[in-house]
Every structure is written in C-alpha cells, then in structure tokens.
Short mmCIF file of C-alpha atoms in Angstrom, two decimals:
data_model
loop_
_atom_site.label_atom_id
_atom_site.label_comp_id
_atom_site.label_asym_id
_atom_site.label_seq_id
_atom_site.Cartn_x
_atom_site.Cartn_y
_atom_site.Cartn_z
CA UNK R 193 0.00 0.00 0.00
CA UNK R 194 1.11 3.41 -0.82
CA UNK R 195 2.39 5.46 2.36
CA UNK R 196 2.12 8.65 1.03
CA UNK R 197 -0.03 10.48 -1.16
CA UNK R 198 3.14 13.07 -1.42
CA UNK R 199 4.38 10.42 -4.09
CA UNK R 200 5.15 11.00 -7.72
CA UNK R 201 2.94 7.81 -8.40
CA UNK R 202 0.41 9.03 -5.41
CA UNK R 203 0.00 12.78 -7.19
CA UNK R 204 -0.69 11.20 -10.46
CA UNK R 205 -3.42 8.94 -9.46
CA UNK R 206 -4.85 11.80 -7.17
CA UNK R 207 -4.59 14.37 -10.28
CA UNK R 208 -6.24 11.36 -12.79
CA UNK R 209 -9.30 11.03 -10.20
CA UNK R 210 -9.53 14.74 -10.06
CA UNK R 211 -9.17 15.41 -13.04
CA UNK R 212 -12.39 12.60 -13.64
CA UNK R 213 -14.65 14.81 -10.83
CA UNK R 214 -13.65 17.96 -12.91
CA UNK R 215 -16.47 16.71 -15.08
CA UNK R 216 -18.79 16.96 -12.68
CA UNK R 217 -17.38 21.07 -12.05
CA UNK R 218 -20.49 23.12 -13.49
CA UNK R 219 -19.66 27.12 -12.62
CA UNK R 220 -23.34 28.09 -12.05
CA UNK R 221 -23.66 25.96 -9.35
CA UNK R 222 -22.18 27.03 -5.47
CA UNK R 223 -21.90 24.70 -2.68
CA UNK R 224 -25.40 25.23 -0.73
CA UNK R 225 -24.37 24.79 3.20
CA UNK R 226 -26.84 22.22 4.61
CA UNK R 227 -28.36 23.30 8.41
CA UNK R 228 -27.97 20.10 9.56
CA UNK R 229 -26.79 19.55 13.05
CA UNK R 230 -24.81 16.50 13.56
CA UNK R 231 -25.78 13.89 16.41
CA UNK R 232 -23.77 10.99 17.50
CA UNK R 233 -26.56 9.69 19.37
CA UNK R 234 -28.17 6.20 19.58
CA UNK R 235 -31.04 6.19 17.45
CA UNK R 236 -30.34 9.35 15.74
CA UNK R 237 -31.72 9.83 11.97
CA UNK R 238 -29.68 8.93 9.19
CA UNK R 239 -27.07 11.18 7.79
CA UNK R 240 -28.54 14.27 5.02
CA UNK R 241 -26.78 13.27 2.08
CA UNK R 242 -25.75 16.49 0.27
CA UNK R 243 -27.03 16.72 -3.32
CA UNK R 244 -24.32 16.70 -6.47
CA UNK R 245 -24.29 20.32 -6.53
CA UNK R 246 -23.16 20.54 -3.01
CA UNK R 247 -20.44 18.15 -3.51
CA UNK R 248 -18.78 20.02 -6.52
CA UNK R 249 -18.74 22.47 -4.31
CA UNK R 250 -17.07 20.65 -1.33
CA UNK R 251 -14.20 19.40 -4.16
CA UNK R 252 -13.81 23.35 -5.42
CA UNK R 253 -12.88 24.23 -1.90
CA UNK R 254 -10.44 20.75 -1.35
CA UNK R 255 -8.93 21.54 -4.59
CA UNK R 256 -8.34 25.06 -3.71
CA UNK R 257 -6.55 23.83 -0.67
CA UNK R 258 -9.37 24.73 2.22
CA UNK R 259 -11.37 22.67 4.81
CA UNK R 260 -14.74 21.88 5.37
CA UNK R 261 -16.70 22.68 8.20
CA UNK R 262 -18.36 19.65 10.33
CA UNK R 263 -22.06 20.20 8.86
CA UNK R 264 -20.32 19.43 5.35
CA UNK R 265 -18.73 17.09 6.14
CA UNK R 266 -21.47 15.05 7.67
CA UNK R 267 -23.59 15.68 4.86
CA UNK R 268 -20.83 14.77 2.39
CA UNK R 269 -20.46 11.19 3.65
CA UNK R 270 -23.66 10.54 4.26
CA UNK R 271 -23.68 11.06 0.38
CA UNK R 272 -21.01 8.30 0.27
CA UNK R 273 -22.57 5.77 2.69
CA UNK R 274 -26.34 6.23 0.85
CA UNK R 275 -24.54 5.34 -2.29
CA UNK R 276 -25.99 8.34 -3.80
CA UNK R 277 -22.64 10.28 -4.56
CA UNK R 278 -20.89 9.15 -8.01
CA UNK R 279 -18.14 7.23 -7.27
CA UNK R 280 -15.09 9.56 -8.47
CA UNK R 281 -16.82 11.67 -6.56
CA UNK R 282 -15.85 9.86 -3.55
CA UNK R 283 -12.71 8.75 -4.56
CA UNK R 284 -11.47 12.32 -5.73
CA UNK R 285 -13.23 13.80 -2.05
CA UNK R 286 -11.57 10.94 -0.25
CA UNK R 287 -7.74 11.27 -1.78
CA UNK R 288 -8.09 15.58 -1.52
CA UNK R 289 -8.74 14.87 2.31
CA UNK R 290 -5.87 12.61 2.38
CA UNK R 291 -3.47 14.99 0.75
CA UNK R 292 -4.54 17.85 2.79
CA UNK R 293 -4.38 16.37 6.02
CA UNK R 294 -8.23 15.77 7.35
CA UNK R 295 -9.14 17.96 10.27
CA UNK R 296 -10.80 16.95 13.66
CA UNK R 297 -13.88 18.61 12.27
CA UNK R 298 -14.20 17.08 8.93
CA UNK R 299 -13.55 13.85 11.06
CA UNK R 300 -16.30 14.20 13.54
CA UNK R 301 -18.86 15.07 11.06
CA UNK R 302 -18.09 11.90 8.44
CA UNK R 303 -18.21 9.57 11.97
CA UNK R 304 -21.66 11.42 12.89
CA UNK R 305 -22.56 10.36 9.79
CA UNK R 306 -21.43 6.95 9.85
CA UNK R 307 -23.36 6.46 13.20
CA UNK R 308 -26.31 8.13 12.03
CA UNK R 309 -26.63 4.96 9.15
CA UNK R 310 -25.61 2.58 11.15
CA UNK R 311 -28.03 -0.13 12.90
CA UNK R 312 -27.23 0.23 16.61
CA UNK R 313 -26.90 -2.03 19.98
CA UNK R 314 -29.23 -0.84 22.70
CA UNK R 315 -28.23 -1.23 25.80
CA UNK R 316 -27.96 0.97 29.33
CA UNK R 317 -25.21 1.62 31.54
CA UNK R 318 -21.66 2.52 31.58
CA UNK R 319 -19.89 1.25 28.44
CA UNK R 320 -16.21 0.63 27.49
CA UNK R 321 -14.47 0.28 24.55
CA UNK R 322 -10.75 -0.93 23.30
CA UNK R 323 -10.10 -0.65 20.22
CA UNK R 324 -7.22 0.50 17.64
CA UNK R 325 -7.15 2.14 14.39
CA UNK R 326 -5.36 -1.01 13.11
CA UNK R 327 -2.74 -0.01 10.75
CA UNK R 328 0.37 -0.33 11.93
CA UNK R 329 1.34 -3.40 10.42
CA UNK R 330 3.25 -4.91 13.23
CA UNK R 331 0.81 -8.29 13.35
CA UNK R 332 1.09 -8.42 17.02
CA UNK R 333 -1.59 -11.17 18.93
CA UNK R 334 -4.94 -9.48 19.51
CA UNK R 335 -4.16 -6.80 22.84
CA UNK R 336 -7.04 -5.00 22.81
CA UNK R 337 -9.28 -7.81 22.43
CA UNK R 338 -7.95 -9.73 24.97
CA UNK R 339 -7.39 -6.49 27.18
CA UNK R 340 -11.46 -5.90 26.50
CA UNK R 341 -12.35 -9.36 27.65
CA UNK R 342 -9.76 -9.21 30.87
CA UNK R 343 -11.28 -5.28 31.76
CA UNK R 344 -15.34 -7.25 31.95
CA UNK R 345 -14.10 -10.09 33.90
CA UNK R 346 -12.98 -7.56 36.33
CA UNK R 347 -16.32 -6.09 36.49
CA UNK R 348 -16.37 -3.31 33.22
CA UNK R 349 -19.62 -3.43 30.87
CA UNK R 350 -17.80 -3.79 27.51
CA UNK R 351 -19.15 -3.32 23.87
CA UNK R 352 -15.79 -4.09 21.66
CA UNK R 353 -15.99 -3.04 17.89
CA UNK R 354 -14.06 -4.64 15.70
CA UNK R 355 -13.78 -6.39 12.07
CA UNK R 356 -11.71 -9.40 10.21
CA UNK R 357 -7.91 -7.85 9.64
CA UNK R 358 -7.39 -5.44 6.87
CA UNK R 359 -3.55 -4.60 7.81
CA UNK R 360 -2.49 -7.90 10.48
CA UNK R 361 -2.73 -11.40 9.79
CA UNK R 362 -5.51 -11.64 12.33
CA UNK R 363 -8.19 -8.96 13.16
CA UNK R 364 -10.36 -9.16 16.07
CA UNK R 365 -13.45 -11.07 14.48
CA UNK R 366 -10.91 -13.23 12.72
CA UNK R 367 -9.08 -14.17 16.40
CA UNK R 368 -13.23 -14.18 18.24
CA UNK R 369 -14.19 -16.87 15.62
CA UNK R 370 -11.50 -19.01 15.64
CA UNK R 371 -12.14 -19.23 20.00
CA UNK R 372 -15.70 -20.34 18.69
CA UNK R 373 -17.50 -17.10 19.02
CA UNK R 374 -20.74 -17.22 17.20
CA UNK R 375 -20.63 -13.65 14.85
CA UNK R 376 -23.24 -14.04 13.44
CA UNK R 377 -25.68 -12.88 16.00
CA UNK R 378 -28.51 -10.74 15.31
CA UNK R 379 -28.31 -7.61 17.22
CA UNK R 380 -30.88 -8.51 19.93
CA UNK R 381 -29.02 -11.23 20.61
CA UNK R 382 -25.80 -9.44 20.52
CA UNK R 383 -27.74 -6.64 23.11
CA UNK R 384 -28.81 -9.55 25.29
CA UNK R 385 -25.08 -10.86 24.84
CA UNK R 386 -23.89 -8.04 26.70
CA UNK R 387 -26.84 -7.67 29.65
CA UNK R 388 -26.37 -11.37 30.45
CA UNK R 389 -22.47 -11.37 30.17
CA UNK R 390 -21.39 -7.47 30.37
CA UNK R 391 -19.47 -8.20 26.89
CA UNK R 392 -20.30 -8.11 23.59
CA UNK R 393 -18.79 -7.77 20.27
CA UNK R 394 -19.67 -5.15 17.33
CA UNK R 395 -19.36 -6.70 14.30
CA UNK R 396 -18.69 -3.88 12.02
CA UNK R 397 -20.77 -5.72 9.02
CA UNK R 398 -23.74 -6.51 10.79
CA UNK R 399 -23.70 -2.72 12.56
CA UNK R 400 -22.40 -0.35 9.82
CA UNK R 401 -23.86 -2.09 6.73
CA UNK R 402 -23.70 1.64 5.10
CA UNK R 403 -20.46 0.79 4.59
CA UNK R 404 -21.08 -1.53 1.25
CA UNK R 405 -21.65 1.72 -0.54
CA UNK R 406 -18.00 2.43 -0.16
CA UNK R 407 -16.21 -0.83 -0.38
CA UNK R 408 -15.55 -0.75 -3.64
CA UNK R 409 -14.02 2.49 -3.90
CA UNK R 410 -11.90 1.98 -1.05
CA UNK R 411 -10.83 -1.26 -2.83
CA UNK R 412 -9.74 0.23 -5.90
CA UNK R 413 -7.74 3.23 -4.42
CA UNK R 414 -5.70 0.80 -1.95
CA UNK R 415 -4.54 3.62 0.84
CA UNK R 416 -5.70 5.05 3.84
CA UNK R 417 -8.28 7.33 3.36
CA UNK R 418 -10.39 8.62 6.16
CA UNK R 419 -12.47 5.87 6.64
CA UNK R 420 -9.78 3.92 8.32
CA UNK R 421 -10.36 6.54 11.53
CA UNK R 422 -13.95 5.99 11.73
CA UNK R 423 -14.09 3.09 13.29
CA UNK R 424 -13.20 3.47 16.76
CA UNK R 425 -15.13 6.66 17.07
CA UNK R 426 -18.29 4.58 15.65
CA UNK R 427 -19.05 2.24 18.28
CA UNK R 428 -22.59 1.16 17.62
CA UNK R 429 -23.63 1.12 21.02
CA UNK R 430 -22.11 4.97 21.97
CA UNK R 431 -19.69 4.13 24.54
CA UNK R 432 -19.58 6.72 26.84
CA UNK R 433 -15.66 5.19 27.95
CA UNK R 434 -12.74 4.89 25.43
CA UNK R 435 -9.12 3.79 24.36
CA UNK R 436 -8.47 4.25 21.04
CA UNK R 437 -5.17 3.35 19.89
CA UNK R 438 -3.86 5.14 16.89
CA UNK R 439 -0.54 3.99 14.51
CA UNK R 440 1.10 7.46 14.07
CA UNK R 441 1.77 9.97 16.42
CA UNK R 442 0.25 12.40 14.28
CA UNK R 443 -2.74 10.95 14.61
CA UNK R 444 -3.57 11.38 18.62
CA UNK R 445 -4.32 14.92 18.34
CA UNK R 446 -6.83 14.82 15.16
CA UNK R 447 -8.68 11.82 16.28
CA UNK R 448 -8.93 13.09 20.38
CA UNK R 449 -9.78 16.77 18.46
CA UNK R 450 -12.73 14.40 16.65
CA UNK R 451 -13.72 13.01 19.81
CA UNK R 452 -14.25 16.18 21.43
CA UNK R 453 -15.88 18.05 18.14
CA UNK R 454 -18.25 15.34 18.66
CA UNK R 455 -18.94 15.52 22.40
CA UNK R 456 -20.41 12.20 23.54
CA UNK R 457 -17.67 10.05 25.37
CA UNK R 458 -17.17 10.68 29.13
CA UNK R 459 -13.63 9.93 29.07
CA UNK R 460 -11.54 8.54 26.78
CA UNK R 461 -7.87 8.20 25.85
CA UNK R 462 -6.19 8.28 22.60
CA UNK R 463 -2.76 6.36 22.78
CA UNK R 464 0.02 5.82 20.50
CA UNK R 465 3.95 4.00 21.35
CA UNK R 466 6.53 2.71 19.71
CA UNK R 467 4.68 2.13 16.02
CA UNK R 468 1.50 0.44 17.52
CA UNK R 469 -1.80 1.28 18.33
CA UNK R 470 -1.57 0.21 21.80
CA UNK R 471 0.21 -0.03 24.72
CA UNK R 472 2.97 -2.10 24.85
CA UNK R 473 6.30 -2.87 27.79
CA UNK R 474 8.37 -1.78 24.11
CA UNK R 475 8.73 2.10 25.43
CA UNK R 476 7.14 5.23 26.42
CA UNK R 477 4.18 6.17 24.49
CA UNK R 478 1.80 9.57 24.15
CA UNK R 479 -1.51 9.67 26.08
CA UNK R 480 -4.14 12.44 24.56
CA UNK R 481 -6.85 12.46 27.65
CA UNK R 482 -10.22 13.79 27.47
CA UNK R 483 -12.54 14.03 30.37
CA UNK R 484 -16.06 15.79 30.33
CA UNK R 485 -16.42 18.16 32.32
CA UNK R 486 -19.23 18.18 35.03
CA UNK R 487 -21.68 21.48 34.93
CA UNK R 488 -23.70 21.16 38.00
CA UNK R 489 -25.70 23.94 37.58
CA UNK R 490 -27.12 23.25 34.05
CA UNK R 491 -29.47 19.83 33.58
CA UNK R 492 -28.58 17.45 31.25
CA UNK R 493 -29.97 17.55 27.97
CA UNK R 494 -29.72 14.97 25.40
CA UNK R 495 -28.29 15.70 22.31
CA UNK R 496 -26.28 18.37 23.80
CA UNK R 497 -22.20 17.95 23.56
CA UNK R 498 -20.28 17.55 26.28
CA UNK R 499 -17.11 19.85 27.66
CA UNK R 500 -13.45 18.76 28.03
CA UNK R 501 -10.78 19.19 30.45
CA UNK R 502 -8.20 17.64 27.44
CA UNK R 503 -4.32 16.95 29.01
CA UNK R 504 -1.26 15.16 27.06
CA UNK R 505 1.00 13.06 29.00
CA UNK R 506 3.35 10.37 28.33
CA UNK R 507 3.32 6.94 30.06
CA UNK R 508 6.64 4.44 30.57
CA UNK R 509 5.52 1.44 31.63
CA UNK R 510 9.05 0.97 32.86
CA UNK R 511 9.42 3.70 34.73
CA UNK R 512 6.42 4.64 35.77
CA UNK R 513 4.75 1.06 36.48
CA UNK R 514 7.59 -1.13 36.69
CA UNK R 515 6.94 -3.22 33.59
CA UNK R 516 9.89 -4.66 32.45
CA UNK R 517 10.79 -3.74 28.34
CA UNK R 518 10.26 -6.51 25.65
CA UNK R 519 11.25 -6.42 22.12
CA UNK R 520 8.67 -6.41 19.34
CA UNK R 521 9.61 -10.22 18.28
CA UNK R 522 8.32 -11.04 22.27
CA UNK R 523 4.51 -9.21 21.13
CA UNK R 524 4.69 -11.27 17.65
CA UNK R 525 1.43 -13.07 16.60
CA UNK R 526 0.59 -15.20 13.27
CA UNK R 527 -2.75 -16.91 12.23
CA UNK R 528 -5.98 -16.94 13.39
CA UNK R 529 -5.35 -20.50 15.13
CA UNK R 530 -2.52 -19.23 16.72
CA UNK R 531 -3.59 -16.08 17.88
CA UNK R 532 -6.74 -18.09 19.06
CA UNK R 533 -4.21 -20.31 20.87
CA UNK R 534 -2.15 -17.50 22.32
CA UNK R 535 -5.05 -15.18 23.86
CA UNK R 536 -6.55 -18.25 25.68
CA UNK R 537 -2.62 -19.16 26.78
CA UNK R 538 -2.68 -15.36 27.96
CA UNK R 539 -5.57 -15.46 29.87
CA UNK R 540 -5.31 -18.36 31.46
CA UNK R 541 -4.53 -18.64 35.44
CA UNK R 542 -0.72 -18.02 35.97
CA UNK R 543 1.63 -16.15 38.46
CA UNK R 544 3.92 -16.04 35.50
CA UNK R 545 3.92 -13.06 33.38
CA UNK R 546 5.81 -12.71 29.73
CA UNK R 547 5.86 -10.02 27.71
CA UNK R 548 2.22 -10.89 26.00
CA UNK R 549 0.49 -10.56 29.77
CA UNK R 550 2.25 -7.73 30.58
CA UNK R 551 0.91 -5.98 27.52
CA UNK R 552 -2.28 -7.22 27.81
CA UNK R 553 -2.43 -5.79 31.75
CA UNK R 554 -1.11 -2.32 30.60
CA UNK R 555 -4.03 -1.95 27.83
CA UNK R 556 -6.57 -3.46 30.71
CA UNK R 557 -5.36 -0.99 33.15
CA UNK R 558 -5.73 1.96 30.67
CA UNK R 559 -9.20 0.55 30.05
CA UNK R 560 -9.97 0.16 33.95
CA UNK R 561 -8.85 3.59 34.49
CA UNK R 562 -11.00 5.11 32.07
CA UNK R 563 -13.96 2.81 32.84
CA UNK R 564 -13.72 4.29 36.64
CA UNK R 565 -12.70 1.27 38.15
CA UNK R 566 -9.29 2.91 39.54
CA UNK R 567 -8.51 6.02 40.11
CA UNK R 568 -4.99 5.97 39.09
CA UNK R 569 -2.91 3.67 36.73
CA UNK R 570 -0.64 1.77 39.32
CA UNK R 571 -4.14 0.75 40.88
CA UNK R 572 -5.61 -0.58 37.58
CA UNK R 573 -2.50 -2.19 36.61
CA UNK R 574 -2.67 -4.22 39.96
CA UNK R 575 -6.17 -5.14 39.69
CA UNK R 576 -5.51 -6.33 35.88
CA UNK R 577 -3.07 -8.78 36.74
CA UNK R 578 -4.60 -9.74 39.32
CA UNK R 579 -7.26 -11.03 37.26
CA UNK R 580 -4.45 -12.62 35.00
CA UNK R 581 -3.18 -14.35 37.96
CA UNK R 582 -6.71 -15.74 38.81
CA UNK R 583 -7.79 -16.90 35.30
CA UNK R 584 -10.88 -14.68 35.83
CA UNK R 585 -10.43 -13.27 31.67
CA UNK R 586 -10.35 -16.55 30.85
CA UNK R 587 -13.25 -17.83 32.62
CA UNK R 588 -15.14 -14.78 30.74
CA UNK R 589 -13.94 -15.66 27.44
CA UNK R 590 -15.88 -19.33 27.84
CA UNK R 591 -19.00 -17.90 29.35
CA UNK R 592 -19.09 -15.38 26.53
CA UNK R 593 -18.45 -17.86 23.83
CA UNK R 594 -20.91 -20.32 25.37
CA UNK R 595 -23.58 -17.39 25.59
CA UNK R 596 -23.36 -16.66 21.95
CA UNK R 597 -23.93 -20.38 20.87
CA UNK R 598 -26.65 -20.99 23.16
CA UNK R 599 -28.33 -17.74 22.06
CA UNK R 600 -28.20 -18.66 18.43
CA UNK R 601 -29.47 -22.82 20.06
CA UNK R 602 -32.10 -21.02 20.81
CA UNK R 603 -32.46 -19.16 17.58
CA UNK R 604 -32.58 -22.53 15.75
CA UNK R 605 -34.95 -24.06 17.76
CA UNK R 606 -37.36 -21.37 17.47
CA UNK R 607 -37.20 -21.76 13.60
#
C-alpha cells in the first residue's frame, strides 16, 4: 500500500481522479451549506446526504486547498454511505482529504454520519471500549481484544468493535471466531449478549452495513483514506468510555480533536507507542486524555455535547509502572489459530507473566482507568493482573463464547 499520497505515483493517481470529478465542475452551481446539526446519538436519523451540486462544491474548496466545516462534512459522507454520490466523486473527495491532512472537524462530522446509518446495539449503563485504528502493520496477537475481555471479567460493561484484519494477519473477528465465538448474531441477541455477560462484540458488518456503498471504492484506491479513523469513534452502542489506539503519532491529536468536536464520550484516551496502536512494555508512548467536564448547575440535555478538560501526557511502563521492556519479536502473533491459541494461553490462570500478559495488563489498566474502576494507573495495573493471575479473563472468554452459541441454540430451535 502506498504510504504517502506526497508520491510522484500518489500525485498522479490523485490528479487522474480529479481530473475525472472535474467533469462533474459546473460554474453556475455554489456549494449550498446544509443546516444540519450532527448527532452521534443512539437512534439518531440517518445522515442528510448532500445533493451533487453541493459536492462540486465541497471538491472546489479541497482543490483550492481549504477545509470543510463539520455540517459538510457530515452531509458529504452521508452522500457516500447512501450510495448516492458518483463514485469519483468519492474517490477524488476521499484522496483531496488525504493529501490535505483531514481535520478533527471534517472527522467528527463523516463519523456522525457513519453512526447516524448505522443499525445500533441498545443497551444501558456505563460502556467501554478498546479498540485501535489497526494499521500499523506490526501483526502483534490481539491486545485490545484480549485487554477488552480481561477489563469485563474484572467487572467493566464492555461493547468491543471490531472487524476481520485489513492490515495484520488476524483482526479481532478473525481471532473471536476461531475461540468459537458465534458472529453471526442478530443484534438482539448481541444486546442480550452483553446484559447477560457485560461483553459483547460489534461486528462492524452486521452494525455499519452503510459501509457496502464504499467498499468498492476503497478497494480500488488501496490507501488510507479517512475511513480507516472511523471506526473506533463509531461504536454502535455509543460508549460513553474509550481507548483508542492510533498507529502514528500524528494521529492522537486529530482523532482526540474528533472526539471532542463530537462531544459524547465521558472519558476517553487516545494512545500511541513505539509504532502500535496500543500499549505495549516496548517504550514510552503519548496519552491524549479527554474528560467531560461536570456542569452542575445546568441539567442534562440529550443531544447536547459535552465539555473537556483535554491533558497530554506520556506513560513508561518501565518507569512509571515497573513493567519490564520486551522487544517487538516477544509481542509477535501469526494466524488466526494461533492467535486463538495464544489469547486463551494469555488469559489463562498463571503467576507467570511474559511479555504478551504484561501488555495485555497495561491496555486493561488503561481501560480500567478510564472505565472508573481505579482512580490511578498503578491501581488498575494491579487489579488487571490480578485477574491474570486468577484466570478470571479466561473464565469470561468461555462464558461469553458459550452465551453466543446458546443464544443462536435457541435461535434454531425457534425456527
């Protein structure tokens, strides 16, 4: 995959797909601001595509080097994800963002708009969510997933998102199928999945089916494009506690500048060390940390964004938690099988603690944190392997997978 639209071979396939949307350039026409408001709420309508017009006008101010504000931007992909918008439209829009740099506001509003078309998980209560941008190409084992299952053993209500791997040998649905998870769950029984268990997983297929629209496109052009962000500022069942792991530094302050654009999570992190999109015993890494804050004289009113007190800090789990350093080779994963193999190895009950655990604890710790469950990282970190040293993720892994096949038993025998 390209790395850089700043190529000689990048510039010329950006200039041939402009050059295709040129067509579409018709100078009467001006780009028509829609008053749309965007909502990152559960239930919230779907997305007001903008009309052709209004898209020549969004690629007249991308050519001429300028931004778009969030309302554009939200109705410009929900012009991509209603498959209404022409195809080089998208794929001119899409490369233009990428050359420019997208901003935390053109960000937010094409994630509003993803959430606004997708098909959501109700449920109540506190919520967590692990999850990384992918993308880093290091084909580690599964962290976050296992770190998700190990934070609701220990007590966290956890609604993972994921899909199969796009840039590692093994995604998260890839690694959750080949332990005998059942994805194939209808939502209900997904939202039932989580009240009976406190975890569930959000298959991106079965909750963002918008996304089809787009596939192809994305396909064909072969690099990053701003859909690779979306998804762990998506999560299908809004929740209100995140770490998001992103795989360049550059990312932590556009994607934590989305989050709070958008205003919905409580608290949430945005982490990034050593290459990966999570945290690892490698080295230091960047923490961008957002936490709402509380007005106490003004009620609550939903649809209303939250406040932020936003810090940056970095974390050495070395020096600051005692975690002794590993080498990449030590975090190395392969196949679905043996991923499978490793996160149930991981999990298990054990005093003994390799490189793999100690990763695993760090990412469940930074998950604990932000769920509430400590109040500082040293705390978290002892409660996580703690539950490594019990078995207690373990135990949760079989009582989730057994939960998802007897829901779909049940399924069966009702047909």
């Amino acid at each position: 995959a390209m790395r850089s639209m700043g190529s000689k071979s990048g510039f010329w396939i950006l200039v041939s797909l402009v050059g295709v949307a040129l067509a579409y350039v018709q100078p009467q026409h001006s780009p028509r601001r829609q008053a749309v408001r965007p909502r990152l709420l559960r239930g919230a309508p779907r997305a007001a595509a903008a009309r052709s017009g209004e898209l020549t006008g969004y690629l007249r101010t991308l050519i001429d080097g300028g931004s778009l504000t969030e309302e554009d931007s939200y109705a410009m992909f929900g012009s991509f994800l209603d498959g209404s918008a022409a195809p080089e439209q998208v794929a001119s829009i899409l490369c233009l963002l990428r050359r420019k740099g997208e901003s935390p506001e053109e960000i937010s509003g094409a994630a509003a708009a993803m959430v606004a078309a997708c098909s959501p998980v109700k449920v109540e209560g506190k919520l967590l969510d692990i999850v990384g941008t992918g993308g880093d190409g290091a084909s580690t084992i599964n962290l976050s997933t296992a770190s998700a299952i190990l934070c609701a053993a220990l007590g966290a209500k956890v609604t993972k998102c994921g899909n199969r791997s796009v840039s590692s040998k093994c995604g998260a649905a890839d690694v959750l199928e080949a332990l005998g998870l059942d994805l194939d769950l209808d939502l209900p029984e997904v939202e039932r999945c989580i009240e009976d268990v406190g975890l569930g997983f959000l298959y991106a297929p079965k909750n963002h089916p918008a996304m089809k629209a787009v596939a192809p496109i994305r396909k064909t052009l072969g690099v990053r494009t701003a859909f690779n962000l979306l998804g762990p500022l998506t999560n299908a069942a809004s929740a209100q506690r995140v770490v998001i792991g992103v795989f360049g530094d550059h990312l932590l302050d556009l994607l934590a500048g989305a989050l709070e654009q958008m205003g919905t999570v409580d608290h949430a992190v945005v982490i990034h060390g050593q290459g990966l999109d999570e945290l690892s015993p490698l080295g230091p890494c960047d923490v961008v940390e957002l936490k709402a804050i509380v007005e106490e004289e003004e009620e609550p009113r939903e649809g209303k964004k939250k406040k932020y007190h936003r810090s940056r800090w970095s974390l050495d789990p070395l020096a600051d938690l005692g975690v002794p350093r590993c080498t990449l080779e030590d975090l190395k994963g392969g196949d679905q099988q043996y991923n499978a193999d490793a996160l149930r190895t991981c999990l298990a009950a054990s005093d003994d603690f390799d490189a793999c655990r100690d990763a695993i604890a760090l990412n469940a710790a930074m998950g604990l944190y932000v769920y509430g469950a400590a109040d500082d990282l040293k705390s978290a970190l002892d409660l996580a392997k703690d539950g490594l040293r019990s078995g207690a993720g373990l135990k949760k892994l079989d009582d989730w997978i057994g939960a998802t096949k007897q829901l779909r038993a049940e399924k069966t025998k009702d047909t």
